[in-house]
Amino acid sequence: MGNTSSERAAMGHGEKAQRRDSRGIKEGERPKILMDSPEDADIFHGEDMKAPLGKEEFLAWQQDLEADDKGLAVDRPTVFRWTGDGKEVYLSGSFNNWANKIPLIRSQNTFVAIVDLPEGEHQYKFYVDGQWTHDPKEPVVTSQLGTVNNIIQVKKTDFEVFDALMVDSQKSSDVSDLSSSPPGPYHQDAYVPKQDEKFKSPPILPPHLLQVILNKDTGISCDPALLPEPNHVMLNHLYALSIKDGVMVLSATHRYKKKYVTTLLYKPI
């Protein structure tokens, strides 16, 4: 009998063991996580979780992020101007590690250079006629070596207007959204006028063009060397009289300022 009770106890403990794990959590029940508990570390060491990064791996990951950020950085066109005296002016700075001198172009009384710089602070200096100098009108800073250099801050906000204009120009140059030609066949056939479109006779002459000099008789009171002032609608037209005695008369009136000139052409037929 004693063995039987022991077996029952063992069986009972076995069933409880199947229902609970070593920490007293029922099967299918989510464990409660205590943020300050030392058991939290065991939860993140399961098969589905990756082990936390080591120090070297974390530094490598951080360097990759910084490299990606640098790759996405956009150089901004920055204007450098020297307004002092000099015949030859050059520029150098921390943006090129002071390795070479960039020549400035003379524009009237100033020297100008445009350099693409990344965003951030940059120190620079001018090389004028063989002497290193800084511009006292611009902000200055003292370097670690004790030299005085000019400093410039390249910020993204200074170029927001130019970025917006660039986006607008790209949108305006994009013709993908423009509508295409209307559907349907296209031909290159010559236009053939219809019969009813043809005039059987010349169009009727407007009445204001009938008052021309060729159709008028010169009054007795007028000076025969002077003609009456014509109407402006009669200018720059070619008129012709009916053929008489085998002669055709052509006429044209032109104006120069306040003077009018009428030319008659007699042509035998």
Short mmCIF file of C-alpha atoms in Angstrom, two decimals:
data_model
loop_
_atom_site.label_atom_id
_atom_site.label_comp_id
_atom_site.label_asym_id
_atom_site.label_seq_id
_atom_site.Cartn_x
_atom_site.Cartn_y
_atom_site.Cartn_z
CA MET A 1 0.00 0.00 0.00
CA GLY A 2 2.85 2.32 0.84
CA ASN A 3 4.31 1.81 -2.56
CA THR A 4 0.96 2.58 -4.14
CA SER A 5 0.68 5.92 -2.37
CA SER A 6 4.21 6.73 -3.34
CA GLU A 7 3.46 5.92 -6.96
CA ARG A 8 0.36 8.12 -6.85
CA ALA A 9 2.37 10.90 -5.37
CA ALA A 10 5.01 10.47 -8.04
CA MET A 11 2.36 10.40 -10.74
CA GLY A 12 0.76 13.49 -9.32
CA HIS A 13 4.04 15.29 -9.20
CA GLY A 14 4.71 14.14 -12.78
CA GLU A 15 1.46 15.66 -14.04
CA LYS A 16 2.23 18.91 -12.29
CA ALA A 17 5.68 18.84 -13.82
CA GLN A 18 4.12 18.53 -17.24
CA ARG A 19 1.80 21.45 -16.58
CA ARG A 20 4.32 23.77 -15.01
CA ASP A 21 7.89 24.52 -15.82
CA SER A 22 10.71 24.97 -13.36
CA ARG A 23 9.57 28.53 -12.53
CA GLY A 24 5.95 27.63 -11.84
CA ILE A 25 4.46 28.90 -15.13
CA LYS A 26 1.61 26.96 -16.66
CA GLU A 27 1.83 25.61 -20.15
CA GLY A 28 0.67 28.16 -22.74
CA GLU A 29 0.86 31.02 -20.22
CA ARG A 30 3.10 33.96 -21.09
CA PRO A 31 5.76 34.68 -18.49
CA LYS A 32 5.62 37.92 -16.58
CA ILE A 33 8.72 40.03 -17.25
CA LEU A 34 10.19 42.03 -14.43
CA MET A 35 12.33 44.77 -15.79
CA ASP A 36 14.65 44.83 -12.77
CA SER A 37 14.76 41.08 -12.30
CA PRO A 38 17.96 39.15 -13.04
CA GLU A 39 15.81 36.62 -14.87
CA ASP A 40 15.18 39.11 -17.65
CA ALA A 41 18.48 38.25 -19.25
CA ASP A 42 17.40 34.62 -19.66
CA ILE A 43 14.32 35.63 -21.63
CA PHE A 44 16.39 37.24 -24.38
CA HIS A 45 18.66 34.20 -24.76
CA GLY A 46 16.09 32.02 -26.46
CA GLU A 47 16.58 30.41 -29.81
CA ASP A 48 14.59 33.17 -31.56
CA MET A 49 16.58 36.01 -30.03
CA LYS A 50 20.03 37.19 -31.09
CA ALA A 51 22.68 37.71 -28.52
CA PRO A 52 23.47 41.36 -27.72
CA LEU A 53 26.24 42.94 -29.74
CA GLY A 54 29.71 43.02 -28.35
CA LYS A 55 31.67 46.21 -27.97
CA GLU A 56 33.68 45.71 -31.16
CA GLU A 57 30.58 44.80 -33.16
CA PHE A 58 28.75 47.85 -31.82
CA LEU A 59 31.61 50.16 -32.79
CA ALA A 60 31.73 48.66 -36.28
CA TRP A 61 27.97 49.10 -36.61
CA GLN A 62 28.23 52.72 -35.50
CA GLN A 63 30.99 53.40 -38.02
CA ASP A 64 28.84 51.94 -40.79
CA LEU A 65 26.01 54.28 -39.83
CA GLU A 66 28.32 57.28 -39.85
CA ALA A 67 29.67 56.25 -43.25
CA ASP A 68 26.12 55.98 -44.58
CA ASP A 69 25.28 59.41 -43.22
CA LYS A 70 28.35 60.88 -44.86
CA GLY A 71 27.44 59.23 -48.13
CA LEU A 72 24.04 60.90 -48.06
CA ALA A 73 25.47 64.35 -47.29
CA VAL A 74 25.02 66.91 -50.06
CA ASP A 75 27.72 69.43 -50.89
CA ARG A 76 26.48 73.01 -50.92
CA PRO A 77 27.87 75.68 -53.28
CA THR A 78 29.55 78.27 -51.04
CA VAL A 79 30.79 81.66 -52.21
CA PHE A 80 34.12 83.02 -50.96
CA ARG A 81 34.89 86.67 -51.64
CA TRP A 82 38.03 88.73 -51.10
CA THR A 83 37.48 92.50 -51.27
CA GLY A 84 40.97 93.66 -50.30
CA ASP A 85 43.95 94.55 -52.41
CA GLY A 86 45.96 92.02 -54.33
CA LYS A 87 46.82 90.73 -57.77
CA GLU A 88 46.63 86.97 -57.18
CA VAL A 89 44.37 85.53 -54.49
CA TYR A 90 44.02 81.87 -53.52
CA LEU A 91 41.92 80.01 -50.97
CA SER A 92 42.62 77.04 -48.73
CA GLY A 93 40.96 75.58 -45.67
CA SER A 94 40.04 72.64 -43.53
CA PHE A 95 37.65 71.39 -46.20
CA ASN A 96 40.64 70.31 -48.33
CA ASN A 97 43.00 69.66 -45.38
CA TRP A 98 44.99 72.77 -46.35
CA ALA A 99 46.54 70.63 -49.09
CA ASN A 100 46.09 72.84 -52.14
CA LYS A 101 45.23 76.41 -53.05
CA ILE A 102 42.05 77.24 -54.94
CA PRO A 103 42.40 80.30 -57.22
CA LEU A 104 39.86 83.11 -56.96
CA ILE A 105 38.56 84.79 -60.10
CA ARG A 106 38.79 88.56 -60.34
CA SER A 107 35.44 90.31 -60.80
CA GLN A 108 35.84 94.09 -61.00
CA ASN A 109 37.24 95.05 -57.57
CA THR A 110 36.71 91.69 -55.83
CA PHE A 111 37.98 88.12 -56.10
CA VAL A 112 35.36 85.36 -56.04
CA ALA A 113 35.39 81.55 -55.84
CA ILE A 114 32.54 79.07 -55.50
CA VAL A 115 33.40 75.83 -53.68
CA ASP A 116 31.09 72.89 -52.94
CA LEU A 117 31.32 72.24 -49.19
CA PRO A 118 29.59 69.71 -46.95
CA GLU A 119 27.42 70.97 -44.13
CA GLY A 120 29.19 72.00 -40.94
CA GLU A 121 31.92 74.38 -39.79
CA HIS A 122 34.95 75.04 -41.97
CA GLN A 123 38.07 77.12 -41.36
CA TYR A 124 39.72 78.87 -44.27
CA LYS A 125 42.31 81.48 -45.13
CA PHE A 126 43.35 83.56 -48.13
CA TYR A 127 46.75 83.49 -49.84
CA VAL A 128 47.20 87.00 -51.25
CA ASP A 129 50.33 87.79 -53.28
CA GLY A 130 52.37 85.15 -51.47
CA GLN A 131 51.15 85.99 -47.96
CA TRP A 132 48.65 84.09 -45.80
CA THR A 133 45.98 86.40 -44.38
CA HIS A 134 42.40 86.35 -43.17
CA ASP A 135 39.47 88.63 -43.88
CA PRO A 136 38.82 90.83 -40.82
CA LYS A 137 35.27 91.52 -42.03
CA GLU A 138 34.28 87.85 -41.69
CA PRO A 139 34.01 85.71 -38.50
CA VAL A 140 37.35 84.46 -37.21
CA VAL A 141 38.55 81.72 -34.87
CA THR A 142 41.90 80.89 -33.29
CA SER A 143 43.19 77.44 -34.17
CA GLN A 144 45.07 75.07 -31.87
CA LEU A 145 48.34 76.35 -33.29
CA GLY A 146 47.44 79.91 -32.37
CA THR A 147 46.80 81.14 -35.91
CA VAL A 148 43.75 83.23 -36.73
CA ASN A 149 41.54 81.78 -39.47
CA ASN A 150 38.20 82.70 -40.90
CA ILE A 151 35.33 80.35 -40.14
CA ILE A 152 32.13 79.65 -42.03
CA GLN A 153 29.05 77.66 -41.07
CA VAL A 154 27.35 75.80 -43.92
CA LYS A 155 23.78 75.01 -42.92
CA LYS A 156 21.06 73.18 -44.76
CA THR A 157 18.52 75.87 -43.91
CA ASP A 158 20.48 78.39 -45.95
CA PHE A 159 19.76 76.40 -49.10
CA GLU A 160 16.10 75.45 -48.58
CA VAL A 161 14.98 78.01 -51.14
CA PHE A 162 17.41 76.66 -53.75
CA ASP A 163 16.31 73.09 -53.01
CA ALA A 164 12.68 74.10 -53.49
CA LEU A 165 13.51 75.79 -56.78
CA MET A 166 15.39 72.71 -57.92
CA VAL A 167 12.39 70.50 -57.11
CA ASP A 168 10.10 72.87 -59.00
CA SER A 169 12.39 72.86 -62.02
CA GLN A 170 12.52 69.06 -62.00
CA LYS A 171 8.74 68.88 -61.82
CA SER A 172 8.34 71.37 -64.66
CA SER A 173 10.82 69.46 -66.83
CA ASP A 174 9.05 66.16 -66.19
CA VAL A 175 6.84 65.52 -69.22
CA SER A 176 5.61 62.11 -68.10
CA ASP A 177 2.39 63.61 -66.76
CA LEU A 178 1.61 65.52 -69.94
CA SER A 179 -1.24 64.17 -71.99
CA SER A 180 -0.31 62.38 -75.18
CA SER A 181 -1.76 62.97 -78.62
CA PRO A 182 -5.44 62.20 -79.06
CA PRO A 183 -6.14 58.63 -80.13
CA GLY A 184 -6.99 57.86 -83.70
CA PRO A 185 -5.28 57.54 -87.10
CA TYR A 186 -3.13 60.34 -88.57
CA HIS A 187 -2.59 61.06 -92.27
CA GLN A 188 -0.60 63.43 -94.46
CA ASP A 189 -3.15 63.89 -97.20
CA ALA A 190 -3.26 67.25 -98.97
CA TYR A 191 -6.29 69.37 -98.27
CA VAL A 192 -8.73 69.44 -101.19
CA PRO A 193 -11.19 72.35 -101.08
CA LYS A 194 -14.82 71.65 -101.74
CA GLN A 195 -16.73 73.10 -104.65
CA ASP A 196 -18.91 75.29 -102.48
CA GLU A 197 -15.82 76.76 -100.84
CA LYS A 198 -14.57 78.23 -104.10
CA PHE A 199 -15.59 81.80 -104.92
CA LYS A 200 -17.25 82.18 -108.27
CA SER A 201 -16.30 85.84 -108.38
CA PRO A 202 -13.91 88.12 -106.48
CA PRO A 203 -15.17 89.41 -103.14
CA ILE A 204 -16.96 92.73 -103.06
CA LEU A 205 -14.66 95.66 -102.46
CA PRO A 206 -15.32 97.40 -99.13
CA PRO A 207 -16.94 100.81 -99.68
CA HIS A 208 -14.25 102.75 -97.82
CA LEU A 209 -11.68 101.61 -100.40
CA LEU A 210 -13.65 103.19 -103.24
CA GLN A 211 -12.59 106.71 -102.21
CA VAL A 212 -9.20 106.59 -103.87
CA ILE A 213 -7.37 109.37 -105.66
CA LEU A 214 -7.61 107.68 -109.05
CA ASN A 215 -11.39 107.73 -108.86
CA LYS A 216 -11.65 111.38 -107.89
CA ASP A 217 -11.45 114.53 -109.91
CA THR A 218 -9.26 117.29 -108.60
CA GLY A 219 -11.25 120.32 -107.64
CA ILE A 220 -10.70 123.59 -109.44
CA SER A 221 -9.98 125.39 -106.17
CA CYS A 222 -7.21 122.93 -105.23
CA ASP A 223 -3.61 123.41 -106.11
CA PRO A 224 -2.86 120.92 -108.91
CA ALA A 225 0.50 120.19 -107.29
CA LEU A 226 -1.19 119.14 -104.02
CA LEU A 227 -3.56 116.23 -103.61
CA PRO A 228 -6.19 115.94 -100.90
CA GLU A 229 -5.13 114.08 -97.75
CA PRO A 230 -6.09 110.41 -98.16
CA ASN A 231 -7.81 108.25 -95.61
CA HIS A 232 -5.58 105.95 -93.59
CA VAL A 233 -7.42 102.85 -94.86
CA MET A 234 -6.25 103.61 -98.39
CA LEU A 235 -2.56 103.40 -97.54
CA ASN A 236 -0.28 100.61 -98.76
CA HIS A 237 -2.77 99.29 -101.32
CA LEU A 238 -2.23 98.86 -105.06
CA TYR A 239 -4.99 100.31 -107.22
CA ALA A 240 -5.55 100.05 -110.98
CA LEU A 241 -7.70 102.02 -113.41
CA SER A 242 -9.58 100.49 -116.26
CA ILE A 243 -7.45 100.12 -119.36
CA LYS A 244 -7.98 103.02 -121.76
CA ASP A 245 -6.21 103.64 -125.03
CA GLY A 246 -3.96 100.67 -124.39
CA VAL A 247 -2.54 102.08 -121.12
CA MET A 248 -2.89 100.65 -117.60
CA VAL A 249 -2.55 103.04 -114.65
CA LEU A 250 -1.42 101.72 -111.26
CA SER A 251 -1.40 103.71 -108.04
CA ALA A 252 -0.12 103.32 -104.47
CA THR A 253 -0.12 105.75 -101.53
CA HIS A 254 2.38 105.64 -98.64
CA ARG A 255 2.85 107.77 -95.56
CA TYR A 256 6.05 109.00 -93.99
CA LYS A 257 5.36 110.73 -90.67
CA LYS A 258 2.85 113.48 -91.62
CA LYS A 259 3.51 113.42 -95.36
CA TYR A 260 1.73 111.29 -97.96
CA VAL A 261 3.30 110.19 -101.24
CA THR A 262 1.22 108.81 -104.12
CA THR A 263 2.99 107.05 -106.96
CA LEU A 264 1.40 106.52 -110.40
CA LEU A 265 2.69 103.95 -112.83
CA TYR A 266 1.64 104.07 -116.49
CA LYS A 267 2.16 100.83 -118.34
CA PRO A 268 1.31 100.31 -122.01
CA ILE A 269 -0.57 97.14 -122.80
#
